[in-house]
Short mmCIF file of C-alpha atoms in Angstrom, two decimals:
data_model
loop_
_atom_site.label_atom_id
_atom_site.label_comp_id
_atom_site.label_asym_id
_atom_site.label_seq_id
_atom_site.Cartn_x
_atom_site.Cartn_y
_atom_site.Cartn_z
CA MET O 1 -25.80 -11.64 8.45
CA THR O 2 -23.12 -12.28 11.05
CA ILE O 3 -20.31 -9.77 11.55
CA ASN O 4 -17.94 -12.20 9.83
CA GLN O 5 -20.26 -12.38 6.81
CA HIS O 6 -20.29 -8.59 6.72
CA PHE O 7 -16.48 -8.66 6.65
CA VAL O 8 -16.49 -11.07 3.70
CA GLN O 9 -18.94 -8.84 1.82
CA PHE O 10 -16.94 -5.71 2.69
CA LEU O 11 -13.67 -7.24 1.53
CA SER O 12 -15.28 -8.28 -1.74
CA LYS O 13 -16.47 -4.72 -2.31
CA TYR O 14 -12.97 -3.33 -1.85
CA THR O 15 -11.11 -5.97 -3.87
CA PRO O 16 -10.02 -4.56 -7.26
CA THR O 17 -12.12 -5.90 -10.14
CA ASP O 18 -10.86 -7.33 -13.43
CA ALA O 19 -12.25 -4.26 -15.20
CA GLU O 20 -10.28 -1.95 -12.89
CA LYS O 21 -7.11 -3.96 -13.46
CA ALA O 22 -7.66 -3.84 -17.23
CA ALA O 23 -8.05 -0.05 -17.15
CA TYR O 24 -4.80 0.29 -15.22
CA SER O 25 -3.09 -2.08 -17.65
CA LEU O 26 -3.88 0.27 -20.56
CA HIS O 27 -2.44 3.25 -18.66
CA ARG O 28 0.64 1.23 -17.78
CA GLN O 29 1.22 0.32 -21.44
CA SER O 30 1.05 3.96 -22.55
CA VAL O 31 3.46 5.05 -19.80
CA GLU O 32 5.81 2.21 -20.66
CA ALA O 33 5.80 3.14 -24.34
CA LYS O 34 6.76 6.74 -23.58
CA LEU O 35 9.60 5.80 -21.22
CA ALA O 36 10.89 3.24 -23.71
CA SER O 37 11.14 5.91 -26.41
CA SER O 38 12.59 8.58 -24.09
CA PHE O 39 15.06 6.54 -22.04
CA GLY O 40 15.36 3.16 -23.74
CA VAL O 41 13.61 1.45 -20.82
CA GLN O 42 13.22 -2.28 -21.45
CA HIS O 43 12.16 -3.57 -18.01
CA PHE O 44 8.97 -2.30 -16.45
CA TRP O 45 7.45 -4.13 -13.46
CA GLU O 46 4.24 -3.73 -11.51
CA THR O 47 4.97 -3.54 -7.78
CA GLY O 48 3.09 -2.51 -4.65
CA SER O 49 -0.44 -3.40 -3.60
CA PHE O 50 -1.81 -4.51 -6.95
CA SER O 51 1.00 -6.94 -7.65
CA ASN O 52 0.92 -8.30 -4.09
CA GLY O 53 -2.83 -8.84 -3.89
CA THR O 54 -3.47 -6.20 -1.21
CA GLY O 55 -4.79 -3.38 -3.40
CA VAL O 56 -7.91 -1.47 -2.35
CA ARG O 57 -10.59 -0.88 -4.96
CA PHE O 58 -11.33 2.82 -5.62
CA HIS O 59 -8.19 3.89 -3.73
CA SER O 60 -4.93 2.06 -4.57
CA ASP O 61 -2.60 3.43 -7.23
CA LEU O 62 -0.76 1.28 -9.75
CA ASP O 63 2.91 1.22 -8.71
CA VAL O 64 5.50 0.47 -11.36
CA LEU O 65 9.27 0.18 -11.20
CA THR O 66 11.10 1.16 -14.37
CA SER O 67 14.69 0.00 -14.85
CA ILE O 68 16.66 2.98 -16.17
CA PRO O 69 19.51 1.90 -18.51
CA ALA O 70 23.06 2.64 -17.40
CA ALA O 71 23.52 5.30 -20.09
CA SER O 72 20.77 7.43 -18.49
CA GLN O 73 21.79 6.96 -14.86
CA ARG O 74 22.44 10.04 -12.74
CA THR O 75 23.95 10.46 -9.25
CA ASN O 76 21.16 12.80 -8.15
CA SER O 77 17.81 11.00 -7.94
CA SER O 78 15.89 14.30 -7.97
CA TYR O 79 17.27 14.98 -11.45
CA MET O 80 16.02 11.59 -12.64
CA LEU O 81 12.57 12.19 -11.23
CA SER O 82 12.41 15.57 -12.96
CA ALA O 83 13.54 14.06 -16.26
CA ILE O 84 10.83 11.39 -16.10
CA LYS O 85 8.20 13.98 -15.15
CA THR O 86 9.17 16.10 -18.17
CA ALA O 87 9.01 13.12 -20.52
CA LEU O 88 5.58 12.07 -19.26
CA GLU O 89 4.27 15.63 -19.54
CA GLU O 90 5.16 15.54 -23.23
CA ARG O 91 2.94 12.49 -23.68
CA PHE O 92 0.06 13.11 -21.24
CA THR O 93 -0.64 16.79 -21.78
CA THR O 94 -4.02 16.89 -20.02
CA SER O 95 -3.20 14.75 -16.98
CA PRO O 96 -1.82 16.27 -13.76
CA ILE O 97 1.73 14.98 -13.22
CA TYR O 98 3.77 15.57 -10.10
CA ILE O 99 6.69 14.21 -8.10
CA ARG O 100 6.01 12.33 -4.87
CA THR O 101 9.36 10.79 -3.97
CA PRO O 102 10.29 8.07 -4.83
CA SER O 103 7.86 8.30 -7.75
CA VAL O 104 6.41 10.45 -10.49
CA VAL O 105 2.60 10.32 -10.26
CA VAL O 106 0.32 10.53 -13.29
CA ASP O 107 -3.31 11.32 -12.45
CA PHE O 108 -5.38 9.82 -15.22
CA SER O 109 -9.12 10.40 -15.52
CA GLY O 110 -11.48 8.28 -13.45
CA SER O 111 -9.29 8.56 -10.33
CA LYS O 112 -6.69 6.22 -11.85
CA ARG O 113 -3.16 7.06 -10.68
CA VAL O 114 0.04 5.47 -11.92
CA GLU O 115 3.15 5.95 -9.77
CA VAL O 116 6.34 5.53 -11.77
CA THR O 117 9.48 4.81 -9.74
CA PRO O 118 12.84 4.96 -11.57
CA GLY O 119 15.37 2.39 -10.41
CA TYR O 120 18.86 1.15 -11.17
CA TYR O 121 19.73 -2.51 -10.88
CA LYS O 122 22.17 -3.02 -8.01
CA THR O 123 22.48 -6.74 -7.20
CA SER O 124 20.51 -9.89 -6.39
CA VAL O 125 19.79 -11.38 -2.96
CA ASP O 126 18.42 -14.93 -2.73
CA ASP O 127 17.35 -14.76 -6.38
CA ASN O 128 15.53 -11.46 -5.78
CA LEU O 129 16.50 -8.42 -7.83
CA VAL O 130 17.63 -5.42 -5.78
CA TYR O 131 17.22 -1.92 -7.17
CA GLU O 132 18.12 1.54 -5.97
CA ILE O 133 15.22 4.01 -6.05
CA PRO O 134 15.01 7.72 -5.14
CA GLN O 135 14.81 8.92 -1.57
CA LEU O 136 14.20 12.41 -0.21
CA GLY O 137 17.21 14.69 -0.58
CA GLY O 138 18.39 13.39 -3.94
CA GLY O 139 19.91 10.12 -2.75
CA TRP O 140 19.09 6.51 -3.47
CA ILE O 141 17.84 3.63 -1.31
CA LYS O 142 17.81 -0.10 -1.98
CA THR O 143 14.56 -1.99 -2.48
CA SER O 144 13.35 -5.38 -3.66
CA PRO O 145 9.59 -5.62 -4.25
CA TRP O 146 10.01 -9.27 -5.17
CA ALA O 147 11.54 -10.16 -1.80
CA HIS O 148 8.82 -8.18 -0.03
CA ASN O 149 6.04 -9.91 -1.97
CA LYS O 150 7.48 -13.35 -1.26
CA TYR O 151 7.67 -12.54 2.45
CA VAL O 152 4.07 -11.33 2.71
CA THR O 153 2.80 -14.19 0.53
CA GLY O 154 4.60 -16.72 2.75
CA VAL O 155 3.00 -15.35 5.92
CA ASN O 156 -0.38 -15.20 4.16
CA THR O 157 -0.16 -18.85 3.06
CA SER O 158 0.82 -20.05 6.52
CA LEU O 159 -2.28 -18.45 8.06
CA GLY O 160 -4.99 -19.72 5.74
CA TYR O 161 -4.76 -16.85 3.24
CA LYS O 162 -6.25 -14.38 5.71
CA VAL O 163 -3.26 -12.06 6.12
CA LYS O 164 -3.67 -10.24 2.80
CA PRO O 165 -7.38 -9.62 3.46
CA LEU O 166 -6.39 -8.23 6.89
CA VAL O 167 -3.88 -5.94 5.15
CA ARG O 168 -6.65 -4.83 2.77
CA LEU O 169 -8.90 -4.03 5.74
CA MET O 170 -6.22 -1.87 7.35
CA LYS O 171 -5.44 -0.13 4.06
CA THR O 172 -9.17 0.51 3.55
CA LEU O 173 -9.22 2.12 7.00
CA LYS O 174 -6.25 4.24 5.95
CA HIS O 175 -8.00 5.43 2.79
CA THR O 176 -11.57 5.89 4.07
CA ARG O 177 -10.37 7.79 7.14
CA ASN O 178 -7.55 9.66 5.34
CA ILE O 179 -4.80 8.43 7.65
CA PRO O 180 -1.40 9.69 6.39
CA ILE O 181 0.54 6.46 6.89
CA SER O 182 2.70 4.62 4.36
CA SER O 183 0.96 1.60 2.81
CA PHE O 184 4.32 -0.17 2.57
CA TYR O 185 4.96 0.41 6.27
CA LEU O 186 1.47 -0.79 7.15
CA GLU O 187 1.91 -3.97 5.13
CA LEU O 188 5.30 -4.73 6.71
CA ARG O 189 4.04 -4.15 10.26
CA LEU O 190 0.99 -6.35 9.69
CA ALA O 191 3.00 -9.18 8.14
CA LYS O 192 5.50 -9.11 11.01
CA TYR O 193 2.67 -9.07 13.55
CA CYS O 194 0.93 -12.01 11.85
CA GLU O 195 4.13 -14.09 11.92
CA GLY O 196 3.56 -14.53 15.64
CA GLU O 197 -0.08 -15.58 15.32
CA THR O 198 -1.60 -19.05 14.91
CA SER O 199 -4.87 -17.85 13.35
CA ILE O 200 -6.48 -14.64 12.11
CA ILE O 201 -9.82 -13.24 13.29
CA TYR O 202 -10.25 -9.93 11.51
CA GLU O 203 -11.87 -7.84 14.25
CA TYR O 204 -9.56 -8.98 17.05
CA ASP O 205 -6.39 -8.75 14.99
CA MET O 206 -7.35 -5.29 13.74
CA LEU O 207 -7.72 -4.17 17.36
CA ARG O 208 -4.40 -5.68 18.43
CA MET O 209 -2.61 -4.15 15.44
CA LEU O 210 -4.10 -0.72 16.01
CA ASN O 211 -3.11 -0.83 19.67
CA ARG O 212 0.47 -1.82 18.77
CA LEU O 213 0.81 0.98 16.24
CA VAL O 214 -0.41 3.54 18.76
CA ALA O 215 1.59 2.13 21.69
CA ASP O 216 4.94 2.33 19.89
CA GLY O 217 4.20 5.72 18.37
CA LEU O 218 4.49 4.44 14.80
CA ALA O 219 8.16 3.69 15.31
CA ALA O 220 10.19 2.92 12.19
CA THR O 221 10.28 -0.77 11.35
CA ARG O 222 13.07 -2.87 9.92
CA ASP O 223 12.69 -4.52 6.53
CA PRO O 224 12.53 -8.25 7.44
CA ASN O 225 14.57 -9.05 4.34
CA GLY O 226 17.37 -6.73 5.44
CA ILE O 227 17.44 -4.94 2.07
CA THR O 228 15.67 -1.60 2.53
CA GLY O 229 16.74 -0.95 6.10
CA MET O 230 14.46 1.03 8.41
CA VAL O 231 11.05 1.96 7.00
CA SER O 232 9.25 5.06 8.32
CA ALA O 233 5.49 5.27 8.84
CA CYS O 234 5.09 8.91 7.78
CA ASN O 235 7.05 11.59 5.95
CA THR O 236 6.70 14.31 8.62
CA ASP O 237 6.11 14.62 12.37
CA ALA O 238 2.83 16.42 11.67
CA GLN O 239 1.63 13.47 9.59
CA LYS O 240 2.68 11.06 12.34
CA GLN O 241 0.70 12.93 15.00
CA ASP O 242 -2.35 13.06 12.73
CA ALA O 243 -2.04 9.34 11.99
CA LEU O 244 -1.65 8.42 15.67
CA SER O 245 -4.76 10.40 16.60
CA LYS O 246 -6.86 8.73 13.90
CA LEU O 247 -5.52 5.26 14.70
CA ALA O 248 -6.37 5.75 18.38
CA THR O 249 -9.89 6.78 17.42
CA ALA O 250 -10.20 3.71 15.20
CA SER O 251 -8.99 1.50 18.05
CA THR O 252 -11.71 2.84 20.36
CA ARG O 253 -14.38 2.24 17.73
CA VAL O 254 -13.20 -1.30 16.97
CA ASN O 255 -13.20 -2.06 20.69
CA ASN O 256 -16.75 -0.72 20.97
CA ALA O 257 -17.83 -2.89 18.03
CA ILE O 258 -16.31 -6.02 19.57
CA ASN O 259 -17.89 -5.36 22.96
CA ALA O 260 -21.30 -4.77 21.36
CA GLU O 261 -21.00 -8.03 19.43
CA LYS O 262 -20.05 -9.93 22.60
CA ALA O 263 -23.11 -8.52 24.35
CA GLY O 264 -25.37 -9.63 21.50
CA ARG O 265 -26.07 -6.04 20.36
CA HIS O 266 -25.73 -6.74 16.65
CA THR O 267 -27.12 -3.39 15.48
CA ASP O 268 -24.72 -1.50 17.76
CA ALA O 269 -21.80 -3.58 16.50
CA LEU O 270 -22.66 -2.71 12.91
CA TYR O 271 -22.95 0.95 13.87
CA TRP O 272 -19.42 0.97 15.30
CA TRP O 273 -17.95 -0.88 12.31
CA LYS O 274 -19.53 1.74 10.06
CA MET O 275 -17.88 4.41 12.22
CA VAL O 276 -14.53 2.64 11.79
CA PHE O 277 -14.75 2.74 8.00
CA ASP O 278 -16.59 6.06 7.54
CA ARG O 279 -20.02 4.46 6.99
CA GLU O 280 -18.69 2.14 4.30
CA PHE O 281 -19.06 -1.15 6.25
#
């Protein structure tokens, strides 16, 4: 097999299956039913990696945005998160449930996690709904998953449908090497990088992206839709330093793999790709 064929096989392995999606769908329905009875929630959308086609099998959570009715709205987002956590604890008594702003996370069995983000409808921009969701400190921040998905899908289409697989590769690196970087940030940075490309070659574009992330110190990036504002890579400075160290290591290994492939050392190239993805390649 060529290195490119190995990439195709690897991507297939880490693409969520229909069975995995069906299992998440059942969890989503039970969460939705509880929030409907507790808060009168009528709108409940899947967002994030699964809805955008960049989810990673075995690792990605199911992200959902629940539209809290006006009667239940509160100024303090921390209060709303606590209220949702309490309601879900009443229903899922054996599942660990915790707050990870902006969401309440339910850890179902089989490593299936559902992240529930409460939101209030704010406005619409270019036919995309805009919601306010919790941010650290009890405040609220605007978001539009629909605008984000359209942006990434547009870049993906323009480059032969290879951008989303590239995002999946980078997210798989994040998960297999336990790199504490925001998946949303990673997806935005990759989509913005790919806008300036004319074609995608996975190994070379991974290397360029890794080098950019390290070179700019994981600087905050601007939402290209102008809705969310600046998006941070990590929650803390300690996480950022850890992420930068692991990304730099990954960059060295990818470079070694590319050089080995150029020199015709196929076995060495495979060795370095396995080092990139913690022996999973």
